[in-house]
XYZ file of C-alpha atoms in Angstrom:
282
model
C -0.208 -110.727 70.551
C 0.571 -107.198 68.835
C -0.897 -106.820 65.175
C 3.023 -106.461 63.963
C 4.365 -109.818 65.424
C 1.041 -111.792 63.823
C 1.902 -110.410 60.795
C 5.623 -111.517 61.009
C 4.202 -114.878 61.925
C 2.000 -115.319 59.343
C 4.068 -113.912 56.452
C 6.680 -116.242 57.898
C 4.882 -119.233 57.882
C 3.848 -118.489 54.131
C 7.591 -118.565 52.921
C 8.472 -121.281 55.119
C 5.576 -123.207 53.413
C 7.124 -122.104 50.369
C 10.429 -122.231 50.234
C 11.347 -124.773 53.274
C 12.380 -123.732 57.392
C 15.931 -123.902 56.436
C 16.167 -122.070 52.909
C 13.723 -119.512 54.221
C 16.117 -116.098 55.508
C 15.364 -113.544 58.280
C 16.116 -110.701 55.607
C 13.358 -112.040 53.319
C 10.894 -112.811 56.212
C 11.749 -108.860 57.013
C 11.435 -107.623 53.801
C 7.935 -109.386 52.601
C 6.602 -107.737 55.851
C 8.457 -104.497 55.078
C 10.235 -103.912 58.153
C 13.970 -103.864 58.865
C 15.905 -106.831 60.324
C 16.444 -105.178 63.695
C 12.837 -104.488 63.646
C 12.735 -108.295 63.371
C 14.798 -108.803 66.145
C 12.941 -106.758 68.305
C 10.297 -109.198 68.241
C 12.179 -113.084 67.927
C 15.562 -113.653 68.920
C 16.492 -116.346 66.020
C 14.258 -117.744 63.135
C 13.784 -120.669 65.464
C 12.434 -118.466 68.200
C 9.654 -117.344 65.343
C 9.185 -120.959 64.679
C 8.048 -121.851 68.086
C 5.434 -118.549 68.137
C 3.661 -119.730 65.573
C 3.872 -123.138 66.460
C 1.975 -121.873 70.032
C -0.332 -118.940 67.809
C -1.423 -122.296 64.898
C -1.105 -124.906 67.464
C -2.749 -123.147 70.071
C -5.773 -121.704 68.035
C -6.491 -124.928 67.397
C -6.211 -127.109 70.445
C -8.246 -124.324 72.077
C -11.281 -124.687 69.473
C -11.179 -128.452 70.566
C -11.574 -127.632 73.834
C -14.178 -125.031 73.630
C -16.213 -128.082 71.575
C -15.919 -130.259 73.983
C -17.062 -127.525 76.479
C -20.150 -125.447 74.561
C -21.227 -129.333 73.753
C -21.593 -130.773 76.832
C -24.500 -132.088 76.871
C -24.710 -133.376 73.811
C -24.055 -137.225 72.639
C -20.551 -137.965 72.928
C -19.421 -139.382 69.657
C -20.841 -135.869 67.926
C -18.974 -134.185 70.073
C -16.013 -136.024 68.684
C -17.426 -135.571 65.067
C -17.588 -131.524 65.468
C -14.018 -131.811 66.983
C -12.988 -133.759 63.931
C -14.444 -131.621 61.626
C -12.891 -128.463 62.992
C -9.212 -129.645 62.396
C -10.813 -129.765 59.067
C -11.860 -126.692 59.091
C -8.644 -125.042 60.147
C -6.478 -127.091 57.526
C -8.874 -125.187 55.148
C -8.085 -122.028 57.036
C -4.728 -122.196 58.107
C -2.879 -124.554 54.988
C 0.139 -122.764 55.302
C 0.874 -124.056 58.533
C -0.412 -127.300 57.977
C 1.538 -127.862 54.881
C 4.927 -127.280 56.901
C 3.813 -129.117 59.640
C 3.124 -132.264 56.993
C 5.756 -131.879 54.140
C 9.294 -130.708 56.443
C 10.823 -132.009 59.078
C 10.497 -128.853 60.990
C 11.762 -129.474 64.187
C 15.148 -128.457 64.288
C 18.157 -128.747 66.533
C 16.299 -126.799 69.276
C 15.298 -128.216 72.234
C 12.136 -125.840 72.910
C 11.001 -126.670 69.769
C 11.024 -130.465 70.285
C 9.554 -130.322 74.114
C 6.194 -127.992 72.702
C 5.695 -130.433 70.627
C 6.293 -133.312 72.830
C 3.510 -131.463 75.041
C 1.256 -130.923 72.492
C 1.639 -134.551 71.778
C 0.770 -135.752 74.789
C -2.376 -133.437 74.910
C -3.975 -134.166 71.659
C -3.218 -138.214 72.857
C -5.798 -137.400 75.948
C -8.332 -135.215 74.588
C -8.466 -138.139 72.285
C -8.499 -140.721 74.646
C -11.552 -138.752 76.735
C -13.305 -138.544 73.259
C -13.258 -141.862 72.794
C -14.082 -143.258 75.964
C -17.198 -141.197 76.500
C -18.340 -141.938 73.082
C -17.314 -145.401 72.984
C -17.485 -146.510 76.979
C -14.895 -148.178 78.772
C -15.009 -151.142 76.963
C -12.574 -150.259 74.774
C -10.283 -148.973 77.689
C -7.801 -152.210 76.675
C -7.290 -150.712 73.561
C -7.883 -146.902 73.609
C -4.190 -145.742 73.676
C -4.337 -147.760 69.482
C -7.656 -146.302 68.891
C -5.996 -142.957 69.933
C -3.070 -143.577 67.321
C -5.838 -145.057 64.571
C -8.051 -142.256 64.784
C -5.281 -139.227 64.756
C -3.563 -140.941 61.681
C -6.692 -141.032 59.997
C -7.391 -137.506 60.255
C -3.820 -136.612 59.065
C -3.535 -139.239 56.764
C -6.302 -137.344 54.726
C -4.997 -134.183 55.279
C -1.330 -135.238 53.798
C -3.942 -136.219 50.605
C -5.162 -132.542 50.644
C -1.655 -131.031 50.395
C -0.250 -133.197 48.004
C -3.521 -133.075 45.803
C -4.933 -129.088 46.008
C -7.620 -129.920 43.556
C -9.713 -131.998 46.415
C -11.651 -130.123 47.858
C -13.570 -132.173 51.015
C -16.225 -130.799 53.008
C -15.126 -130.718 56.757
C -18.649 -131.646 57.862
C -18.486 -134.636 55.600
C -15.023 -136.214 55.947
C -15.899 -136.238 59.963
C -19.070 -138.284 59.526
C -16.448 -140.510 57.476
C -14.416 -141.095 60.371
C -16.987 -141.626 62.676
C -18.361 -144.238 60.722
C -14.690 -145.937 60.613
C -14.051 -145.653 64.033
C -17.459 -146.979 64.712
C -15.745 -149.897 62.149
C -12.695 -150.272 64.113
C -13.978 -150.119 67.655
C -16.487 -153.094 66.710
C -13.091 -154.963 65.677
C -11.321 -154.305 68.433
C -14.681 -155.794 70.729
C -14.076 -158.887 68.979
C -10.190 -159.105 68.910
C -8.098 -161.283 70.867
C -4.789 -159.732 70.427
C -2.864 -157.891 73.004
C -3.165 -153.563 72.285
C 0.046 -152.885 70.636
C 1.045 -149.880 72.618
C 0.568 -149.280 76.565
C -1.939 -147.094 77.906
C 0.614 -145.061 79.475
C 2.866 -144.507 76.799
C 4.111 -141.256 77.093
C 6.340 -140.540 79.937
C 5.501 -137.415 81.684
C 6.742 -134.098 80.060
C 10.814 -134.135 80.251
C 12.520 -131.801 82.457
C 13.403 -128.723 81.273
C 17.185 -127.268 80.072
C 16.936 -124.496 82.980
C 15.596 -127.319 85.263
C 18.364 -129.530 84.476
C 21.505 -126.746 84.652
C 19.842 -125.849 88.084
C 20.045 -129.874 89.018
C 23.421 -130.439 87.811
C 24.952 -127.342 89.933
C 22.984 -129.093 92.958
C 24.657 -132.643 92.529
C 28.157 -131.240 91.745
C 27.934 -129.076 95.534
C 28.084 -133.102 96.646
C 32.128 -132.912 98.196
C 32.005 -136.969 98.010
C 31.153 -137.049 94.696
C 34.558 -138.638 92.202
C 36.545 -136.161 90.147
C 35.868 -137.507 87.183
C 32.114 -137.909 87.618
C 32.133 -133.940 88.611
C 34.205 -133.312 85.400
C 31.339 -134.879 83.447
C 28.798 -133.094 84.735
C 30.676 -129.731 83.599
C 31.165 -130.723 80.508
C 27.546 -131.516 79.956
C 26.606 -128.369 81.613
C 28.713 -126.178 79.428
C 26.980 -127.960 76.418
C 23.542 -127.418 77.822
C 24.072 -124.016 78.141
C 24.833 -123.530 74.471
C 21.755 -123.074 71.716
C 23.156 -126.354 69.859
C 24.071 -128.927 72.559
C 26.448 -131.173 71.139
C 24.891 -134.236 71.608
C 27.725 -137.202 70.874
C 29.746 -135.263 73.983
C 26.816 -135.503 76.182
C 25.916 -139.036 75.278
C 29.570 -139.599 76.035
C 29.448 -138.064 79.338
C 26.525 -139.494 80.348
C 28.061 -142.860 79.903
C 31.120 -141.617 82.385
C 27.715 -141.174 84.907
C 26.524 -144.799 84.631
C 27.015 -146.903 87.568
C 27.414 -144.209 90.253
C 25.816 -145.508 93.742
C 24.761 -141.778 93.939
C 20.712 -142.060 94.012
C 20.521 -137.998 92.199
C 23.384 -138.590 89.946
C 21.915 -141.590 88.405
C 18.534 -139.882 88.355
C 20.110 -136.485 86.883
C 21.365 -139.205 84.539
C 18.259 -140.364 83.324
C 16.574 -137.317 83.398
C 19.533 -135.757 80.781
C 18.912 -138.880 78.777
C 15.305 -137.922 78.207
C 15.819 -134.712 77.322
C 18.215 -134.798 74.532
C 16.146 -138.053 73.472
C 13.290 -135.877 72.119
């Protein structure tokens, strides 16, 4: 990443922080980093388009220094692992509050399907490195229950972060708070040994990652080159094509299309069906 566009990310994430994703303005984002709006452009299409770069650049950082614990650590005992993985989201709230602020005080995630899907992903891969934490540092007696623990110990950590932003006088040593959470997970896990309750969600709770909106416009062009297929069920499929296409898809008239596509004996229509359900689900 060029020095320029870091510094349009970064200034940007300061005002967003600030003043909110939606009141924030390109022009202002432009000015604070001195450059003109084209020059702007020449870098992000939309203010959205910004919003997903530093989403990857914060995001990314961060998953990254996870991994690279989990790697450089290797053979040391498990659960410290997890503590030094704890402790560095910790570290980069400290480091990066900006971001984390937006991330925990607005509803960021706009209209915009990109958006919602890196997120989704990064989701799913925060749920399993996790998961893997906890297993090796816990065994696989807790496999019933490690897709809870999973939830437990991630809303722990951000539970205390929302604390941070909405009180800036606490100031909590990262090395500390992680030794915390050990200790509580130690807590919970030795609850869990002795619980007879069913785990609350399944282990395989998130679907795998939706199709994409150029992965669906190319499956929808397939189906409708189907000459048996109804009139009215190609009709549907071109309006929810046309609204696919567009930035904001319009999702009432998709929903309503995709009810016009229910019941079909056609195996790839029903499972373009589902699939388009998915997607404008996240």
């Amino acid at each position: 990443m060029n020095e320029k566009k870091e510094r349009i990310i970064k200034t940007s994430i300061h005002l967003f922080a600030k003043k909110g994703f939606a009141a924030t303005t390109i022009q202002e984002i432009a000015s604070e980093c001195g450059i003109s709006k084209g020059a702007f452009y020449l870098h992000f299409k939309s203010k959205e388009a910004l919003l997903l770069s530093a989403c990857e650049y914060y995001i990314g950082m961060s998953m990254k220094k996870m991994k690279n614990i989990e790697e450089n650590l290797a053979g040391e005992p498990p659960k410290e692992v997890l503590k030094k993985q704890i402790g560095a989201q910790f570290e980069d709230f400290r480091d990066h509050k900006d971001f984390i602020v937006l991330l925990l005080t607005e509803n960021i995630i706009p209209e915009n399907q990109e958006i919602k899907q890196y997120f989704y992903k990064v989701t799913m891969e925060t749920d399993k490195l996790y998961r893997n934490a906890l297993l090796a540092s816990y065994g696989e007696g807790i496999e019933r229950y490690v897709a809870d623990l999973s939830i437990m110990a991630r809303g722990i950590v951000h539970s205390y972060m929302n604390v941070m932003v909405f009180n800036g006088e606490l100031n909590i040593d990262a090395e500390e708070i992680s030794a915390f959470i050990i200790e509580r997970l130690d807590d919970l896990v030795q609850g869990l040994s002795r619980s007879a309750l069913n785990p609350i969600v399944p282990k395989d709770i998130f679907s795998p990652m939706p199709a994409g909106k150029d992965q669906l416009l190319e499956d929808i062009q397939k189906a409708k080159e189907n000459s048996t297929l109804p009139e009215d069920i190609v009709v549907s499929l071109d309006v929810i094509e046309e609204e696919l296409s567009q930035d904001k898809p319009r999702k009432p008239i998709i929903k309503g299309m995709l009810s016009n596509l229910t019941g079909t004996n056609d195996k790839e229509v029903e499972k373009l069906r589902a699939l388009i359900s998915v997607f404008i689900s996240i």
